[in-house]
PDB file of C-alpha atoms in Angstrom:
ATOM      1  CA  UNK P   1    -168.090 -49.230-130.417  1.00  0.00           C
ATOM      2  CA  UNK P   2    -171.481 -49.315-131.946  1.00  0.00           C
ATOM      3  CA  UNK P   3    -174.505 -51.120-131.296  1.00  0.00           C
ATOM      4  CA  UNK P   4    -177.383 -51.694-133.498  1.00  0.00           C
ATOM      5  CA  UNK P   5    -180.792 -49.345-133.116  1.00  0.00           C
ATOM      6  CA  UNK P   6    -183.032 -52.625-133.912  1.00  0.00           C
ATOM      7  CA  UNK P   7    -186.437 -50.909-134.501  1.00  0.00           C
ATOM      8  CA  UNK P   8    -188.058 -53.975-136.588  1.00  0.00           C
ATOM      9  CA  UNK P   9    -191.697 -54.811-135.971  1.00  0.00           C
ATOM     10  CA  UNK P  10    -192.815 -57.573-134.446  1.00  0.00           C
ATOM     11  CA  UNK P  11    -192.767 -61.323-135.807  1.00  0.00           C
ATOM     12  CA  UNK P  12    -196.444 -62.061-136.233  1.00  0.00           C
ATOM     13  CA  UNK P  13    -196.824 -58.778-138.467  1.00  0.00           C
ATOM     14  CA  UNK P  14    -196.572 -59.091-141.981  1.00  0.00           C
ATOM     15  CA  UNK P  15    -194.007 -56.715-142.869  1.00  0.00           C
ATOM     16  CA  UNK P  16    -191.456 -57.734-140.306  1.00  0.00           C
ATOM     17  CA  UNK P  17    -187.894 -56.676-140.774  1.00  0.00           C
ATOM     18  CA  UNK P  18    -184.885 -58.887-139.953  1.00  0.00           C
ATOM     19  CA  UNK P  19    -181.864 -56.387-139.601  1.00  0.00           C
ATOM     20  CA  UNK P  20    -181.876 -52.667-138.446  1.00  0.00           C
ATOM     21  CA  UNK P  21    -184.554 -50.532-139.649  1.00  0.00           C
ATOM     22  CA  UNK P  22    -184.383 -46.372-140.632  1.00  0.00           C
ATOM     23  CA  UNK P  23    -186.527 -44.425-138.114  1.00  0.00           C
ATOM     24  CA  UNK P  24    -188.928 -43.486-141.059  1.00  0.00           C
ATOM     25  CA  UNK P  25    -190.278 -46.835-141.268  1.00  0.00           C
ATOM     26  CA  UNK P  26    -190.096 -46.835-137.122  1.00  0.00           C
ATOM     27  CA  UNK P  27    -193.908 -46.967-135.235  1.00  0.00           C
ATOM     28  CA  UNK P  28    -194.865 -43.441-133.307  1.00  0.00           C
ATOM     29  CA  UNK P  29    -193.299 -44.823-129.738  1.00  0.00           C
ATOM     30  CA  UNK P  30    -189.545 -44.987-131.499  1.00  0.00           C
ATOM     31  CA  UNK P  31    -189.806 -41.191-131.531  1.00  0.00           C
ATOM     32  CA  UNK P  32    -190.697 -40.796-127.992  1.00  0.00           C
ATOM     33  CA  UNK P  33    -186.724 -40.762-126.878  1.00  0.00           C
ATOM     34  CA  UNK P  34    -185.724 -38.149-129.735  1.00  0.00           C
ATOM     35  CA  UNK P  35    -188.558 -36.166-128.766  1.00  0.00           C
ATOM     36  CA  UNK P  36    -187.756 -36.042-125.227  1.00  0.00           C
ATOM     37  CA  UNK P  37    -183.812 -35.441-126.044  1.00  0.00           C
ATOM     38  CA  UNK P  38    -185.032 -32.738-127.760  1.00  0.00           C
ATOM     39  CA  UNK P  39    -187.245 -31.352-124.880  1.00  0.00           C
ATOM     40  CA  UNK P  40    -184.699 -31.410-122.509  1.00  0.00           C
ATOM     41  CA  UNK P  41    -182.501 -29.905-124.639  1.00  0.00           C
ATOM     42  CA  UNK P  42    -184.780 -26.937-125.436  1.00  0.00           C
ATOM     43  CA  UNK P  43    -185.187 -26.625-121.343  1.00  0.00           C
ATOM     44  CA  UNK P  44    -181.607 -26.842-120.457  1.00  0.00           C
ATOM     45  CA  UNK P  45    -180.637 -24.589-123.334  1.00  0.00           C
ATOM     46  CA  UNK P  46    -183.143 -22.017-122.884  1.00  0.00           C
ATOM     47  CA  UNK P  47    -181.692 -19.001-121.257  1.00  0.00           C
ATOM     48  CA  UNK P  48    -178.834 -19.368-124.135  1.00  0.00           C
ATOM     49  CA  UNK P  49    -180.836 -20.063-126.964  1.00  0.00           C
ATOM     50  CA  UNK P  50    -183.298 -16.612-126.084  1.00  0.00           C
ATOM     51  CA  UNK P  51    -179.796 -14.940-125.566  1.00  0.00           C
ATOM     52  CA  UNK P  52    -178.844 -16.209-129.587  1.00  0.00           C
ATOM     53  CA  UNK P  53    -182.167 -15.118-130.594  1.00  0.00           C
ATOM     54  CA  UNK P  54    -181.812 -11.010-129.007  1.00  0.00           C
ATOM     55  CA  UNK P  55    -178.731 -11.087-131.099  1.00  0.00           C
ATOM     56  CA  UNK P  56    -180.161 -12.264-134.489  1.00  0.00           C
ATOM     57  CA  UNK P  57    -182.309  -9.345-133.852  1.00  0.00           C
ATOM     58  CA  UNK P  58    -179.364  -7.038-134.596  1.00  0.00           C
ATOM     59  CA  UNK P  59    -178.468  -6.074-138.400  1.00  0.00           C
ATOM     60  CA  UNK P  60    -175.184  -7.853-138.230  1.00  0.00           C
ATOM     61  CA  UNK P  61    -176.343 -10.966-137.006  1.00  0.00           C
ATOM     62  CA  UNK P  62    -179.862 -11.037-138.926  1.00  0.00           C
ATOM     63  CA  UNK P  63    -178.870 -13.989-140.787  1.00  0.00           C
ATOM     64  CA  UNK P  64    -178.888 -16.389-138.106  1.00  0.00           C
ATOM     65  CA  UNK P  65    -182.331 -16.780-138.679  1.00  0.00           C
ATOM     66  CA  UNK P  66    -181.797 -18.419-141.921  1.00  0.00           C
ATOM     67  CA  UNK P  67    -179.193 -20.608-140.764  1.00  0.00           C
ATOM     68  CA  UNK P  68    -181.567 -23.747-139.566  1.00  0.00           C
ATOM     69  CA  UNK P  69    -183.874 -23.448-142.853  1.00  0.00           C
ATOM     70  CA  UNK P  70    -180.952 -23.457-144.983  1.00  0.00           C
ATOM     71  CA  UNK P  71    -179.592 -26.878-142.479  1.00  0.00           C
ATOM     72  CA  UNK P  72    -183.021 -28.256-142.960  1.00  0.00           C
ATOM     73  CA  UNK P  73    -183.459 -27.982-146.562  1.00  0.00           C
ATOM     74  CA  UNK P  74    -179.802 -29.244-146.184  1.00  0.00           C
ATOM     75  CA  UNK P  75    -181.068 -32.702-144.632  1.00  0.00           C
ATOM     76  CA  UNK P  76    -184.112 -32.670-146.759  1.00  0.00           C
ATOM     77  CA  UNK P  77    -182.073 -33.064-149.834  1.00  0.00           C
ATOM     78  CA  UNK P  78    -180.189 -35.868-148.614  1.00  0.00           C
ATOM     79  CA  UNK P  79    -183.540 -37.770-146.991  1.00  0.00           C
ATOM     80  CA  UNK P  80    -183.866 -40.712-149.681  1.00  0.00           C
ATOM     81  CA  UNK P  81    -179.795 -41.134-148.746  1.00  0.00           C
ATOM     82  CA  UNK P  82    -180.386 -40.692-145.034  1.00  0.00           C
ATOM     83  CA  UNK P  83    -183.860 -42.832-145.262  1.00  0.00           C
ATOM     84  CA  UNK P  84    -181.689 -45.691-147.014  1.00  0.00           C
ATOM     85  CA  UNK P  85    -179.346 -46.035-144.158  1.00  0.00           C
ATOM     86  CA  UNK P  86    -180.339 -47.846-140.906  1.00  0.00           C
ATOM     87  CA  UNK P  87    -179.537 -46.173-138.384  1.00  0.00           C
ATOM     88  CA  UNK P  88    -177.186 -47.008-135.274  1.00  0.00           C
ATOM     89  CA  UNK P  89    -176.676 -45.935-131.463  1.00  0.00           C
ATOM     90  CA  UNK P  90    -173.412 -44.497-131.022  1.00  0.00           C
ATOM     91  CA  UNK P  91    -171.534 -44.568-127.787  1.00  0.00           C
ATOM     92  CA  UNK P  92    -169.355 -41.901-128.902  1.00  0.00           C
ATOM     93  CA  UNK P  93    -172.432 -39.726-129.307  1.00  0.00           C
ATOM     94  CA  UNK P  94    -173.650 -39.677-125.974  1.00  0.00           C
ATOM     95  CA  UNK P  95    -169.748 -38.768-124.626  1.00  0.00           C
ATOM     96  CA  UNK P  96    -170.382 -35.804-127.045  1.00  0.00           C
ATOM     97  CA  UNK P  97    -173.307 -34.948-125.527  1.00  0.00           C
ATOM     98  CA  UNK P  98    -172.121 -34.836-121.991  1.00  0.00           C
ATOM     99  CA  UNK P  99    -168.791 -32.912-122.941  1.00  0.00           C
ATOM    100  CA  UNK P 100    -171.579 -30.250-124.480  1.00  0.00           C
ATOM    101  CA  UNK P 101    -173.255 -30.195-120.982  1.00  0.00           C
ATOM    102  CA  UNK P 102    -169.570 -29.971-119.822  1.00  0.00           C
ATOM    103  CA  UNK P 103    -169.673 -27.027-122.029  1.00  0.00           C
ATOM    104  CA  UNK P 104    -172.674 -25.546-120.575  1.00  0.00           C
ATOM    105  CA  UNK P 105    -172.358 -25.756-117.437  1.00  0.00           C
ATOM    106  CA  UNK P 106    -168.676 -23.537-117.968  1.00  0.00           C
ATOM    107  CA  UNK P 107    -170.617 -20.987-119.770  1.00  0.00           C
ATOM    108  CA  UNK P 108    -173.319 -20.821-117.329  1.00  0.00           C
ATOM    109  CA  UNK P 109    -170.923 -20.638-114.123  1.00  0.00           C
ATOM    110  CA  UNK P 110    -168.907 -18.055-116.152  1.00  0.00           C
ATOM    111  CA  UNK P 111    -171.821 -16.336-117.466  1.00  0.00           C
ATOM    112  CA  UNK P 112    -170.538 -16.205-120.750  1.00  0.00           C
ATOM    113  CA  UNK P 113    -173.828 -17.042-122.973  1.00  0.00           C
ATOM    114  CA  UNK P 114    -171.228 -17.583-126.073  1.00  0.00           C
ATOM    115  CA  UNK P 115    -169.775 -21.049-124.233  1.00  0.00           C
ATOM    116  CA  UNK P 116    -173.591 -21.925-123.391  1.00  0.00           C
ATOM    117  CA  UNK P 117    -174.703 -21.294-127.165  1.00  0.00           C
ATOM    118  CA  UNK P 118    -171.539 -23.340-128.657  1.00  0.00           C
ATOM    119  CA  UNK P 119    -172.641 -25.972-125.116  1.00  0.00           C
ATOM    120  CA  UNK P 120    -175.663 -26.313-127.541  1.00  0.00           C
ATOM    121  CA  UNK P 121    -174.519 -27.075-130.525  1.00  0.00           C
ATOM    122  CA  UNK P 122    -171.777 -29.391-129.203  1.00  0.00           C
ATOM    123  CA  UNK P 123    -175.087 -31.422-127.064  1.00  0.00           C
ATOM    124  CA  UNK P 124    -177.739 -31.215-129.965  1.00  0.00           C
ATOM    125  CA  UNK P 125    -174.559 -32.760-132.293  1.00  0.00           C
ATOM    126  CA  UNK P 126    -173.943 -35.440-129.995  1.00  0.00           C
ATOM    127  CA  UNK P 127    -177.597 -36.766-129.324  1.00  0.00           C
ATOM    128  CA  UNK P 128    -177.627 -36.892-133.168  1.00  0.00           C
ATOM    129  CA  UNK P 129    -174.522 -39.012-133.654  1.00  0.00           C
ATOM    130  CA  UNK P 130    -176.243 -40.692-130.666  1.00  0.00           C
ATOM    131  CA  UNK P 131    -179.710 -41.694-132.797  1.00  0.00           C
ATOM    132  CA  UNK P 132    -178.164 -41.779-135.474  1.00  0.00           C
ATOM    133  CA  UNK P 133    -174.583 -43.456-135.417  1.00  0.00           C
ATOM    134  CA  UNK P 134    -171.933 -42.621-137.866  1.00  0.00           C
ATOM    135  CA  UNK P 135    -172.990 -43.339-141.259  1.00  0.00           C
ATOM    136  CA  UNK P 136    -176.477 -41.528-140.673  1.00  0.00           C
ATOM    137  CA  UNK P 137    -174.542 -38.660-138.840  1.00  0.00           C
ATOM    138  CA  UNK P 138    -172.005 -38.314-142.010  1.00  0.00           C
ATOM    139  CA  UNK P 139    -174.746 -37.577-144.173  1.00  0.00           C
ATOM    140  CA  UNK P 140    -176.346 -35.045-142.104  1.00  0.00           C
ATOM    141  CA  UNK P 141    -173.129 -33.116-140.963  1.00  0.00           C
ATOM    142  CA  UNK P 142    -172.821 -30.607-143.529  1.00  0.00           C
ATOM    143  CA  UNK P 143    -176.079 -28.717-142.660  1.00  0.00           C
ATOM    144  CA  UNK P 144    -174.913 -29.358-139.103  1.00  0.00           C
ATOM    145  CA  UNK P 145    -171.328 -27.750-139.553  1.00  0.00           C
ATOM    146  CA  UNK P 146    -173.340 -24.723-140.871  1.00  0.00           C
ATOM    147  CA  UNK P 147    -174.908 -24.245-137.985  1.00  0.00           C
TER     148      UNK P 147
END
């Protein structure tokens, strides 16, 4: 159900790798699909994502703009754990990501900005268990159920 991310360099360089390799030790051009998931996802998700930021602006809701720190410094304290595992594309991942579209596109025909805003979460969830496959994704998930 999974197939392996194989980021190794190439033979004639001296510090070759001969399984699966962890993004961290990937060159700049591995990032290039993350950072355009990410892109999109900040495009297709915008109208939703300003909506989630007017209400942090209220008192009850102020705290939401601690909530992806707190997830960060989450996955920051499990990097040596997530850098030791070698990460791998998950098929699973990217049906997760198109039931969050699935999602989106509900709460954008319904105009209800809460089904867009929990679209998001459900999309930016699967394109990480999509980089990342399940054993990387397991290590990151409790700063992502905060969110």
């Amino acid at each position: 159900m999974t197939t392996t991310l194989n980021l190794s360099a190439s033979a004639d360089e001296k510090d070759a790798a001969t399984g699966p390799m962890t993004i961290w030790k990937a060159k700049p051009w591995h990032w290039l699909p993350v950072v355009v998931a990410v892109g999109l996802l900040i495009f297709i998700f915008f109208d939703g994502l300003t909506s989630m930021l007017s209400a942090w602006k209220s008192e009850e809701y102020s705290h939401g703009y601690m909530l992806p720190l707190v997830a960060a410094f989450l996955i920051w304290q499990r990097s040596s754990l997530l850098a030791q595992t070698p990460f791998q594309m998950s098929w699973p991942g990217v049906l997760l990501t198109l039931f969050g579209l699935f999602v989106y596109l509900a709460g954008e025909l319904g105009t209800l900005y809460t089904l867009v805003q929990y679209g998001f979460l459900i999309t930016l969830g699967g394109i990480c268990l999509s980089f990342l496959g399940w054993r990387a994704f397991r290590i990151i998930l409790p700063a992502y159920a905060l969110l």
